[in-house]
Short mmCIF file of C-alpha atoms in Angstrom, two decimals:
data_model
loop_
_atom_site.label_atom_id
_atom_site.label_comp_id
_atom_site.label_asym_id
_atom_site.label_seq_id
_atom_site.Cartn_x
_atom_site.Cartn_y
_atom_site.Cartn_z
CA MET A 554 0.00 0.00 0.00
CA THR A 555 2.84 2.40 0.70
CA ARG A 556 4.26 1.91 -2.79
CA VAL A 557 0.85 2.64 -4.36
CA GLY A 558 0.51 5.77 -2.23
CA LYS A 559 3.96 7.01 -3.21
CA GLU A 560 3.25 6.34 -6.87
CA TYR A 561 -0.03 8.28 -6.64
CA VAL A 562 1.67 11.24 -4.97
CA SER A 563 4.52 11.22 -7.47
CA LYS A 564 2.21 11.12 -10.49
CA ARG A 565 -0.46 13.49 -9.24
CA PRO A 566 1.36 16.79 -9.97
CA THR A 567 2.05 15.75 -13.56
CA PHE A 568 -1.68 15.43 -14.15
CA ARG A 569 -2.65 18.34 -11.97
CA ARG A 570 -0.31 20.91 -13.54
CA PRO A 571 -1.63 20.70 -17.14
CA VAL A 572 -5.23 20.81 -15.93
CA HIS A 573 -4.48 23.78 -13.70
CA MET A 574 -2.71 25.62 -16.52
CA LEU A 575 -5.56 24.89 -18.93
CA LEU A 576 -8.20 26.18 -16.53
CA ARG A 577 -6.11 29.20 -15.63
CA ALA A 578 -5.59 30.11 -19.28
CA SER A 579 -9.29 29.66 -19.98
CA TYR A 580 -10.33 32.03 -17.22
CA SER A 581 -7.66 34.60 -18.03
CA HIS A 582 -8.88 34.85 -21.62
CA HIS A 583 -12.47 35.15 -20.43
CA TYR A 584 -11.75 38.02 -18.05
CA ARG A 585 -9.55 39.78 -20.57
CA ARG A 586 -12.63 40.52 -22.66
CA MET A 587 -14.46 42.20 -19.78
CA PRO A 588 -12.58 45.53 -19.29
CA PRO A 589 -13.87 47.17 -22.49
CA ASP A 590 -17.46 46.40 -21.48
CA LEU A 591 -16.87 47.64 -17.95
CA MET A 592 -15.23 50.81 -19.18
CA ASP A 593 -18.27 51.54 -21.36
CA ILE A 594 -20.62 51.11 -18.40
CA LEU A 595 -18.71 52.77 -15.56
CA ASP A 596 -18.35 56.51 -15.18
CA PHE A 597 -15.74 57.79 -12.73
CA ARG A 598 -16.21 61.20 -11.10
CA SER A 599 -14.94 63.04 -8.06
CA ASN A 600 -15.41 66.51 -6.59
CA ASN A 601 -12.16 66.20 -4.68
CA GLU A 602 -9.23 67.86 -6.47
CA VAL A 603 -6.82 65.31 -5.00
CA TYR A 604 -8.41 62.53 -7.05
CA HIS A 605 -8.49 64.37 -10.39
CA PRO A 606 -5.14 62.90 -11.57
CA VAL A 607 -6.51 59.42 -10.88
CA ILE A 608 -9.74 60.24 -12.71
CA ARG A 609 -7.74 61.51 -15.70
CA ALA A 610 -5.63 58.33 -15.66
CA VAL A 611 -8.74 56.16 -15.59
CA GLN A 612 -10.16 58.21 -18.48
CA SER A 613 -6.94 57.64 -20.44
CA VAL A 614 -7.19 53.89 -19.86
CA LYS A 615 -10.86 54.01 -20.85
CA ASP A 616 -10.00 55.85 -24.08
CA TYR A 617 -7.24 53.35 -24.84
CA VAL A 618 -9.38 50.28 -24.14
CA CYS A 619 -12.40 51.58 -26.02
CA SER A 620 -10.32 52.60 -29.04
CA GLY A 621 -10.05 48.94 -30.04
CA TRP A 622 -6.28 48.85 -29.91
#
């Protein structure tokens, strides 16, 4: 039984790694399509002058993402 257990443990990562990488790649491609849609929906505003550089940066990212580059 110990030999079978060691064999299972030694072979498990070789199966697990490709499956993990496949699932990870699948989800990363799915979420990569979401920012343009979110940028179209969300509108960022602030009355605080301190946050205006951040708002301008977000607007620049929004322009870049929505330009279809």
